[in-house]
Amino acid sequence: MFEFLSRILNPGDFVAHGNCYGWDGPLIRVHVVSDVLTGLAYMSIPFTMIYLVRRRHDVPFNWLFVAFGVFITACGATHFMEVWNVWHDAYWLAGIIKAITAAASVFTAIALARVFPKLLALQSPEQLERVNRLLQKEVAERKRAEEALARQATDLARSNAELEQFANVVSHDLQEPLQTVTSFTQLLGERYKGRLGADADEFIRFAVDGAKRMQQLIVDLLAYSRAGRPDKPLKAVDAGSAAKQAIENLKAAIEASGAVVACDALPTVMADASQLARLFQNLVGNAVKFHRPGDPPQISIRAEPEGARWRFAVRDNGIGFEAKDGERIFQVFQRLHGREQYPGTGIGLAICKKIIERHGGQIRVESEPGKGSTFYFTLPAKTDAGA
């Protein structure tokens, strides 16, 4: 091994480069100084690259810097071998170093060619600065939009509060004189019935009916204004208990119509208990009201899971309606029948929709004339936090 290394470093079979230069001092100094400086410069570049890669792990293609470092180090070694061979004939060693340099250069060139499209795709500092300005502009616009939205939300909350206060005041101030009008009109009808003539009796009855409808309309409008208001946080509520409360509230109407209400075992949901009872009361009440003459109402209430929600169905065998009216009936004051046929204000289903929307659910209806209706609505299932 020692002899092999010695032969490679100084074989003695060849002529040193100094002989080619004629041992001309100035010429040798020019070549030696140039090769030494070039070699030192080459050797310093890899250290800079290594420092850069170690300090900036986010630099893309950092392995390419390492490949360049190996290639440049080998190039520097070839220049130092040129200096060595001015006085020695270690051409085998110079050839080995050149072969290593060639391999490193080929590998680096191929690697650079493969990543060149990706390098071209990298954005320039000007492009990055332009994108950064656009992002800053977008952030500023979004911040302004959020501030405007927050102001609108504050204004809307204040407006809703004022509107609710107004509704309460108007409800109280209107109901009191209406009650007076209704009471005295009824008293007038009872006291002078038959004494003022048939026309007078009819006019008094119209006045009483109108005053009562106005009272009910005020009550329903106030209920509608409060239906979507989050008075209480949603909590775990037994839907079966809410349905039973609604049925109990409608006991007189159910018995008068001969209705049969079948309620399956209902789940526990996240809801406002009072609003849920109002929802069932409105739907069951409508099923009792809109029944076919001579055919007692048959009403069923059931529920089935639907992902993270429960889908409820309230089905009846009533008069039904056309499918085209399925959206319209959930609007305020939208009636499909005259008051002479079916009394009411046309607000009940609008209240149901507001209650469901407040709970983050959906409500729809499937119906066919003469074959009844089925109202479907969804409510969030009970969560661990609501347990």
CSV table of C-alpha atoms in Angstrom, one decimal:
chain,number,residue,atom,x,y,z
A,1,MET,CA,0.0,0.0,0.0
A,2,PHE,CA,2.8,2.4,0.9
A,3,GLU,CA,4.6,1.7,-2.3
A,4,PHE,CA,1.4,2.2,-4.3
A,5,LEU,CA,0.8,5.6,-2.6
A,6,SER,CA,4.4,6.5,-3.1
A,7,ARG,CA,4.2,5.7,-6.8
A,8,ILE,CA,1.1,7.7,-7.2
A,9,LEU,CA,2.5,10.8,-5.3
A,10,ASN,CA,6.0,10.7,-6.9
A,11,PRO,CA,6.4,8.0,-9.5
A,12,GLY,CA,9.7,9.4,-10.9
A,13,ASP,CA,8.9,8.0,-14.4
A,14,PHE,CA,7.8,11.3,-15.8
A,15,VAL,CA,9.1,14.9,-16.3
A,16,ALA,CA,7.8,17.6,-13.9
A,17,HIS,CA,6.1,20.6,-15.4
A,18,GLY,CA,9.0,22.8,-14.4
A,19,ASN,CA,11.0,21.2,-17.1
A,20,CYS,CA,8.3,22.2,-19.6
A,21,TYR,CA,8.6,25.8,-18.3
A,22,GLY,CA,12.4,25.6,-18.8
A,23,TRP,CA,12.6,26.3,-15.1
A,24,ASP,CA,12.0,29.9,-15.9
A,25,GLY,CA,11.4,31.6,-12.5
A,26,PRO,CA,9.0,34.4,-13.5
A,27,LEU,CA,6.9,31.9,-15.6
A,28,ILE,CA,6.8,29.4,-12.8
A,29,ARG,CA,5.8,32.1,-10.3
A,30,VAL,CA,2.9,33.2,-12.6
A,31,HIS,CA,1.5,29.7,-12.9
A,32,VAL,CA,2.1,28.8,-9.2
A,33,VAL,CA,0.6,32.0,-7.8
A,34,SER,CA,-2.4,31.8,-10.2
A,35,ASP,CA,-3.1,28.2,-9.4
A,36,VAL,CA,-2.7,28.7,-5.6
A,37,LEU,CA,-5.1,31.7,-5.6
A,38,THR,CA,-7.6,29.9,-7.8
A,39,GLY,CA,-7.4,26.8,-5.6
A,40,LEU,CA,-7.9,28.9,-2.4
A,41,ALA,CA,-10.8,30.7,-4.0
A,42,TYR,CA,-12.4,27.4,-5.0
A,43,MET,CA,-11.9,25.9,-1.6
A,44,SER,CA,-13.5,28.9,0.2
A,45,ILE,CA,-16.8,28.7,-1.9
A,46,PRO,CA,-17.9,25.3,-0.4
A,47,PHE,CA,-17.6,26.6,3.2
A,48,THR,CA,-19.8,29.6,2.3
A,49,MET,CA,-22.4,27.1,0.8
A,50,ILE,CA,-22.3,24.9,3.8
A,51,TYR,CA,-22.8,27.8,6.1
A,52,LEU,CA,-25.7,29.0,4.0
A,53,VAL,CA,-27.4,25.5,4.0
A,54,ARG,CA,-26.9,25.1,7.8
A,55,ARG,CA,-28.3,28.6,8.6
A,56,ARG,CA,-31.2,28.6,6.0
A,57,HIS,CA,-33.0,25.2,6.1
A,58,ASP,CA,-35.9,26.8,4.2
A,59,VAL,CA,-33.7,27.4,1.1
A,60,PRO,CA,-35.2,25.3,-1.7
A,61,PHE,CA,-33.0,22.6,-3.4
A,62,ASN,CA,-30.3,22.9,-0.7
A,63,TRP,CA,-28.9,19.5,-1.7
A,64,LEU,CA,-27.9,21.2,-5.0
A,65,PHE,CA,-25.6,23.5,-3.0
A,66,VAL,CA,-23.9,20.5,-1.6
A,67,ALA,CA,-23.4,19.0,-5.0
A,68,PHE,CA,-21.8,22.3,-6.2
A,69,GLY,CA,-19.6,22.3,-3.1
A,70,VAL,CA,-18.2,18.8,-4.0
A,71,PHE,CA,-17.7,19.8,-7.6
A,72,ILE,CA,-15.9,23.1,-6.7
A,73,THR,CA,-13.7,21.4,-4.1
A,74,ALA,CA,-12.6,18.9,-6.7
A,75,CYS,CA,-11.8,21.8,-9.1
A,76,GLY,CA,-9.7,23.5,-6.4
A,77,ALA,CA,-7.8,20.3,-5.8
A,78,THR,CA,-6.9,20.1,-9.5
A,79,HIS,CA,-5.3,23.5,-9.3
A,80,PHE,CA,-3.2,22.5,-6.2
A,81,MET,CA,-2.1,19.5,-8.1
A,82,GLU,CA,-0.9,21.8,-10.9
A,83,VAL,CA,1.3,23.5,-8.4
A,84,TRP,CA,2.5,20.2,-7.0
A,85,ASN,CA,3.5,18.9,-10.4
A,86,VAL,CA,5.6,21.9,-11.2
A,87,TRP,CA,8.3,20.1,-9.2
A,88,HIS,CA,6.9,16.5,-9.1
A,89,ASP,CA,5.5,14.1,-11.6
A,90,ALA,CA,2.4,12.9,-9.7
A,91,TYR,CA,0.3,12.7,-12.9
A,92,TRP,CA,-1.6,9.6,-11.8
A,93,LEU,CA,-2.9,11.4,-8.7
A,94,ALA,CA,-3.7,14.5,-10.8
A,95,GLY,CA,-5.6,12.2,-13.2
A,96,ILE,CA,-7.6,10.6,-10.3
A,97,ILE,CA,-8.5,14.0,-9.0
A,98,LYS,CA,-9.6,15.1,-12.4
A,99,ALA,CA,-11.7,12.0,-12.8
A,100,ILE,CA,-13.4,12.8,-9.4
A,101,THR,CA,-13.9,16.3,-10.7
A,102,ALA,CA,-15.5,15.0,-13.9
A,103,ALA,CA,-17.9,12.7,-12.0
A,104,ALA,CA,-18.9,15.5,-9.7
A,105,SER,CA,-19.4,18.0,-12.6
A,106,VAL,CA,-21.5,15.5,-14.6
A,107,PHE,CA,-23.7,14.7,-11.6
A,108,THR,CA,-24.1,18.4,-10.8
A,109,ALA,CA,-24.9,19.3,-14.4
A,110,ILE,CA,-27.6,16.5,-14.7
A,111,ALA,CA,-29.1,17.5,-11.3
A,112,LEU,CA,-29.2,21.1,-12.3
A,113,ALA,CA,-30.9,20.3,-15.6
A,114,ARG,CA,-33.5,18.3,-13.8
A,115,VAL,CA,-34.4,21.0,-11.3
A,116,PHE,CA,-33.9,23.9,-13.8
A,117,PRO,CA,-37.7,24.2,-14.6
A,118,LYS,CA,-38.5,24.3,-10.9
A,119,LEU,CA,-35.8,27.0,-10.4
A,120,LEU,CA,-37.4,29.0,-13.2
A,121,ALA,CA,-40.8,28.7,-11.5
A,122,LEU,CA,-39.4,30.3,-8.3
A,123,GLN,CA,-40.7,33.8,-7.9
A,124,SER,CA,-38.3,36.7,-8.1
A,125,PRO,CA,-38.1,39.2,-5.3
A,126,GLU,CA,-40.1,41.7,-7.4
A,127,GLN,CA,-42.8,39.1,-7.9
A,128,LEU,CA,-42.8,38.2,-4.2
A,129,GLU,CA,-43.0,41.9,-3.3
A,130,ARG,CA,-45.9,42.3,-5.7
A,131,VAL,CA,-47.7,39.3,-4.2
A,132,ASN,CA,-47.1,40.6,-0.7
A,133,ARG,CA,-48.6,44.0,-1.6
A,134,LEU,CA,-51.7,42.2,-3.0
A,135,LEU,CA,-52.0,40.1,0.1
A,136,GLN,CA,-51.6,43.2,2.3
A,137,LYS,CA,-54.3,44.9,0.2
A,138,GLU,CA,-56.6,41.9,0.5
A,139,VAL,CA,-56.0,41.7,4.3
A,140,ALA,CA,-56.8,45.4,4.6
A,141,GLU,CA,-60.0,45.0,2.6
A,142,ARG,CA,-61.0,42.0,4.6
A,143,LYS,CA,-60.4,43.9,7.8
A,144,ARG,CA,-62.5,46.8,6.6
A,145,ALA,CA,-65.3,44.3,5.5
A,146,GLU,CA,-65.1,42.6,8.9
A,147,GLU,CA,-65.4,46.0,10.7
A,148,ALA,CA,-68.3,47.0,8.5
A,149,LEU,CA,-70.0,43.6,9.2
A,150,ALA,CA,-69.4,44.1,12.9
A,151,ARG,CA,-71.0,47.5,12.7
A,152,GLN,CA,-73.9,46.1,10.8
A,153,ALA,CA,-74.3,43.3,13.3
A,154,THR,CA,-74.3,45.9,16.1
A,155,ASP,CA,-76.8,48.1,14.3
A,156,LEU,CA,-79.0,45.1,13.6
A,157,ALA,CA,-78.9,43.9,17.2
A,158,ARG,CA,-79.9,47.4,18.3
A,159,SER,CA,-82.6,47.6,15.7
A,160,ASN,CA,-84.0,44.3,16.7
A,161,ALA,CA,-84.0,45.3,20.3
A,162,GLU,CA,-85.8,48.5,19.5
A,163,LEU,CA,-88.2,46.7,17.2
A,164,GLU,CA,-89.0,44.1,20.0
A,165,GLN,CA,-89.5,46.9,22.5
A,166,PHE,CA,-91.8,48.7,20.0
A,167,ALA,CA,-93.7,45.4,19.4
A,168,ASN,CA,-94.2,44.9,23.1
A,169,VAL,CA,-95.4,48.5,23.6
A,170,VAL,CA,-97.7,48.4,20.6
A,171,SER,CA,-99.1,45.1,21.6
A,172,HIS,CA,-99.9,46.3,25.1
A,173,ASP,CA,-101.3,49.7,23.9
A,174,LEU,CA,-103.4,48.1,21.1
A,175,GLN,CA,-104.8,45.2,23.1
A,176,GLU,CA,-106.1,47.4,25.9
A,177,PRO,CA,-108.4,49.6,23.7
A,178,LEU,CA,-109.3,46.5,21.6
A,179,GLN,CA,-110.4,44.6,24.7
A,180,THR,CA,-112.5,47.6,25.6
A,181,VAL,CA,-114.1,47.8,22.2
A,182,THR,CA,-114.7,44.0,22.2
A,183,SER,CA,-116.2,44.0,25.7
A,184,PHE,CA,-118.5,46.9,25.1
A,185,THR,CA,-119.6,45.7,21.7
A,186,GLN,CA,-120.4,42.3,23.1
A,187,LEU,CA,-122.3,44.0,25.9
A,188,LEU,CA,-124.2,46.1,23.4
A,189,GLY,CA,-125.1,43.0,21.4
A,190,GLU,CA,-126.3,41.1,24.5
A,191,ARG,CA,-128.3,44.1,25.9
A,192,TYR,CA,-130.0,45.3,22.7
A,193,LYS,CA,-130.2,42.0,20.8
A,194,GLY,CA,-133.4,42.0,18.8
A,195,ARG,CA,-134.3,45.5,19.8
A,196,LEU,CA,-132.4,47.4,17.1
A,197,GLY,CA,-133.3,45.1,14.2
A,198,ALA,CA,-131.7,42.2,12.4
A,199,ASP,CA,-129.2,44.4,10.5
A,200,ALA,CA,-128.0,46.0,13.8
A,201,ASP,CA,-127.5,42.5,15.4
A,202,GLU,CA,-125.4,41.5,12.3
A,203,PHE,CA,-123.3,44.6,12.3
A,204,ILE,CA,-122.6,44.2,16.1
A,205,ARG,CA,-121.5,40.6,15.4
A,206,PHE,CA,-119.2,41.7,12.6
A,207,ALA,CA,-117.6,44.3,14.9
A,208,VAL,CA,-117.1,41.7,17.7
A,209,ASP,CA,-115.5,39.2,15.3
A,210,GLY,CA,-113.2,41.8,13.8
A,211,ALA,CA,-112.0,43.0,17.2
A,212,LYS,CA,-111.3,39.4,18.2
A,213,ARG,CA,-109.4,38.7,15.0
A,214,MET,CA,-107.4,41.9,15.6
A,215,GLN,CA,-106.6,40.7,19.2
A,216,GLN,CA,-105.4,37.3,17.9
A,217,LEU,CA,-103.4,38.9,15.1
A,218,ILE,CA,-101.6,41.1,17.6
A,219,VAL,CA,-100.9,38.1,19.8
A,220,ASP,CA,-99.6,36.1,16.8
A,221,LEU,CA,-97.4,38.9,15.5
A,222,LEU,CA,-95.8,39.3,18.9
A,223,ALA,CA,-95.2,35.6,19.0
A,224,TYR,CA,-93.7,35.8,15.5
A,225,SER,CA,-91.3,38.6,16.5
A,226,ARG,CA,-90.1,36.5,19.4
A,227,ALA,CA,-89.9,33.1,17.7
A,228,GLY,CA,-86.4,33.5,16.3
A,229,ARG,CA,-85.0,35.3,19.3
A,230,PRO,CA,-82.3,33.3,21.2
A,231,ASP,CA,-83.7,34.0,24.7
A,232,LYS,CA,-82.2,30.8,26.1
A,233,PRO,CA,-79.2,28.7,25.1
A,234,LEU,CA,-80.0,25.4,23.4
A,235,LYS,CA,-79.8,22.5,25.8
A,236,ALA,CA,-80.8,18.9,25.9
A,237,VAL,CA,-84.6,18.7,25.7
A,238,ASP,CA,-86.8,15.6,25.6
A,239,ALA,CA,-88.8,16.1,22.4
A,240,GLY,CA,-91.4,13.6,23.7
A,241,SER,CA,-92.1,15.8,26.7
A,242,ALA,CA,-92.4,18.9,24.5
A,243,ALA,CA,-94.9,17.0,22.2
A,244,LYS,CA,-96.9,15.8,25.1
A,245,GLN,CA,-97.2,19.4,26.4
A,246,ALA,CA,-98.3,20.6,23.0
A,247,ILE,CA,-101.0,17.8,22.9
A,248,GLU,CA,-102.2,18.7,26.4
A,249,ASN,CA,-102.5,22.4,25.3
A,250,LEU,CA,-104.7,21.3,22.4
A,251,LYS,CA,-106.8,18.8,24.4
A,252,ALA,CA,-110.1,20.7,23.9
A,253,ALA,CA,-109.6,21.0,20.1
A,254,ILE,CA,-108.5,17.4,19.9
A,255,GLU,CA,-111.5,16.1,21.8
A,256,ALA,CA,-113.9,18.3,19.9
A,257,SER,CA,-112.7,17.0,16.5
A,258,GLY,CA,-112.3,13.4,17.6
A,259,ALA,CA,-108.6,13.5,16.6
A,260,VAL,CA,-106.2,10.6,17.3
A,261,VAL,CA,-102.6,11.7,17.9
A,262,ALA,CA,-100.0,8.9,17.9
A,263,CYS,CA,-96.6,9.9,19.2
A,264,ASP,CA,-93.7,7.5,18.8
A,265,ALA,CA,-90.8,7.5,21.3
A,266,LEU,CA,-89.0,10.8,20.5
A,267,PRO,CA,-85.3,11.5,21.1
A,268,THR,CA,-83.5,14.1,23.2
A,269,VAL,CA,-82.4,17.1,21.1
A,270,MET,CA,-80.6,20.4,21.5
A,271,ALA,CA,-83.4,22.9,21.7
A,272,ASP,CA,-85.3,25.6,23.5
A,273,ALA,CA,-88.0,23.7,25.4
A,274,SER,CA,-90.7,26.4,25.1
A,275,GLN,CA,-90.1,27.0,21.4
A,276,LEU,CA,-90.1,23.3,20.7
A,277,ALA,CA,-93.4,22.8,22.4
A,278,ARG,CA,-94.8,25.8,20.4
A,279,LEU,CA,-93.5,24.1,17.2
A,280,PHE,CA,-95.4,20.9,18.0
A,281,GLN,CA,-98.5,22.8,19.1
A,282,ASN,CA,-98.6,24.8,15.8
A,283,LEU,CA,-98.1,21.7,13.6
A,284,VAL,CA,-100.6,19.5,15.5
A,285,GLY,CA,-103.0,22.3,15.8
A,286,ASN,CA,-103.0,22.8,12.0
A,287,ALA,CA,-103.5,19.1,11.5
A,288,VAL,CA,-106.5,19.2,13.8
A,289,LYS,CA,-107.9,22.3,12.1
A,290,PHE,CA,-107.5,21.3,8.4
A,291,HIS,CA,-109.2,17.9,8.5
A,292,ARG,CA,-111.7,16.6,6.1
A,293,PRO,CA,-115.3,17.0,7.1
A,294,GLY,CA,-116.7,13.8,8.6
A,295,ASP,CA,-113.2,12.2,8.8
A,296,PRO,CA,-111.6,12.5,12.3
A,297,PRO,CA,-108.0,13.6,12.1
A,298,GLN,CA,-105.3,10.9,12.3
A,299,ILE,CA,-102.0,12.5,13.3
A,300,SER,CA,-98.6,10.8,13.9
A,301,ILE,CA,-95.4,12.2,15.2
A,302,ARG,CA,-92.1,10.3,14.7
A,303,ALA,CA,-88.4,10.9,14.4
A,304,GLU,CA,-85.4,9.1,12.9
A,305,PRO,CA,-81.6,9.9,13.0
A,306,GLU,CA,-80.0,11.8,10.1
A,307,GLY,CA,-76.3,12.2,10.7
A,308,ALA,CA,-75.7,14.6,13.6
A,309,ARG,CA,-79.4,15.6,13.5
A,310,TRP,CA,-82.8,14.1,14.0
A,311,ARG,CA,-85.5,14.4,11.3
A,312,PHE,CA,-89.0,14.7,12.7
A,313,ALA,CA,-92.2,14.0,10.7
A,314,VAL,CA,-95.7,15.2,11.7
A,315,ARG,CA,-98.2,13.4,9.4
A,316,ASP,CA,-101.9,13.9,9.0
A,317,ASN,CA,-104.8,12.7,6.9
A,318,GLY,CA,-106.2,16.2,6.3
A,319,ILE,CA,-107.3,18.1,3.3
A,320,GLY,CA,-103.8,18.6,1.9
A,321,PHE,CA,-102.8,21.2,-0.7
A,322,GLU,CA,-101.0,21.5,-4.0
A,323,ALA,CA,-97.3,20.9,-4.1
A,324,LYS,CA,-96.7,24.4,-5.6
A,325,ASP,CA,-97.9,26.0,-2.4
A,326,GLY,CA,-95.3,24.2,-0.3
A,327,GLU,CA,-93.0,27.2,0.1
A,328,ARG,CA,-95.7,29.9,0.2
A,329,ILE,CA,-97.5,28.5,3.3
A,330,PHE,CA,-94.4,29.3,5.4
A,331,GLN,CA,-94.7,33.0,4.7
A,332,VAL,CA,-96.4,35.5,7.0
A,333,PHE,CA,-100.1,36.0,6.3
A,334,GLN,CA,-100.2,33.4,3.4
A,335,ARG,CA,-103.5,31.5,3.6
A,336,LEU,CA,-104.8,28.9,1.2
A,337,HIS,CA,-108.4,29.1,2.5
A,338,GLY,CA,-110.8,31.8,3.5
A,339,ARG,CA,-111.5,32.7,7.1
A,340,GLU,CA,-115.1,31.5,6.7
A,341,GLN,CA,-113.8,27.9,6.1
A,342,TYR,CA,-110.8,27.8,8.5
A,343,PRO,CA,-110.2,30.6,11.0
A,344,GLY,CA,-106.7,31.9,11.8
A,345,THR,CA,-104.2,34.6,11.0
A,346,GLY,CA,-101.8,32.8,8.6
A,347,ILE,CA,-98.8,33.2,10.9
A,348,GLY,CA,-98.5,29.8,12.6
A,349,LEU,CA,-96.3,28.1,10.0
A,350,ALA,CA,-94.2,31.2,9.6
A,351,ILE,CA,-93.5,30.9,13.4
A,352,CYS,CA,-92.6,27.3,12.9
A,353,LYS,CA,-90.0,28.2,10.2
A,354,LYS,CA,-88.4,30.9,12.4
A,355,ILE,CA,-88.2,28.4,15.3
A,356,ILE,CA,-86.5,25.8,13.1
A,357,GLU,CA,-84.1,28.3,11.6
A,358,ARG,CA,-83.1,29.6,15.1
A,359,HIS,CA,-82.2,25.9,15.9
A,360,GLY,CA,-80.1,25.7,12.7
A,361,GLY,CA,-82.5,23.2,11.1
A,362,GLN,CA,-84.7,23.0,8.0
A,363,ILE,CA,-88.4,22.5,7.6
A,364,ARG,CA,-90.4,21.4,4.5
A,365,VAL,CA,-93.7,19.8,3.7
A,366,GLU,CA,-95.0,17.1,1.3
A,367,SER,CA,-98.7,17.2,0.6
A,368,GLU,CA,-101.4,16.2,-1.9
A,369,PRO,CA,-104.9,17.4,-2.1
A,370,GLY,CA,-107.3,15.1,-0.2
A,371,LYS,CA,-104.5,12.9,1.0
A,372,GLY,CA,-103.0,14.8,3.9
A,373,SER,CA,-99.7,16.4,4.6
A,374,THR,CA,-96.4,15.5,6.2
A,375,PHE,CA,-94.2,18.2,7.7
A,376,TYR,CA,-90.5,17.3,8.0
A,377,PHE,CA,-88.1,19.3,10.2
A,378,THR,CA,-84.6,18.7,11.6
A,379,LEU,CA,-83.1,19.5,15.0
A,380,PRO,CA,-79.6,19.0,16.3
A,381,ALA,CA,-79.0,15.8,18.2
A,382,LYS,CA,-77.9,15.9,21.8
A,383,THR,CA,-74.2,16.5,22.3
A,384,ASP,CA,-71.9,15.6,25.2
A,385,ALA,CA,-71.7,19.3,26.1
A,386,GLY,CA,-75.5,19.5,26.3
A,387,ALA,CA,-75.9,16.3,28.3
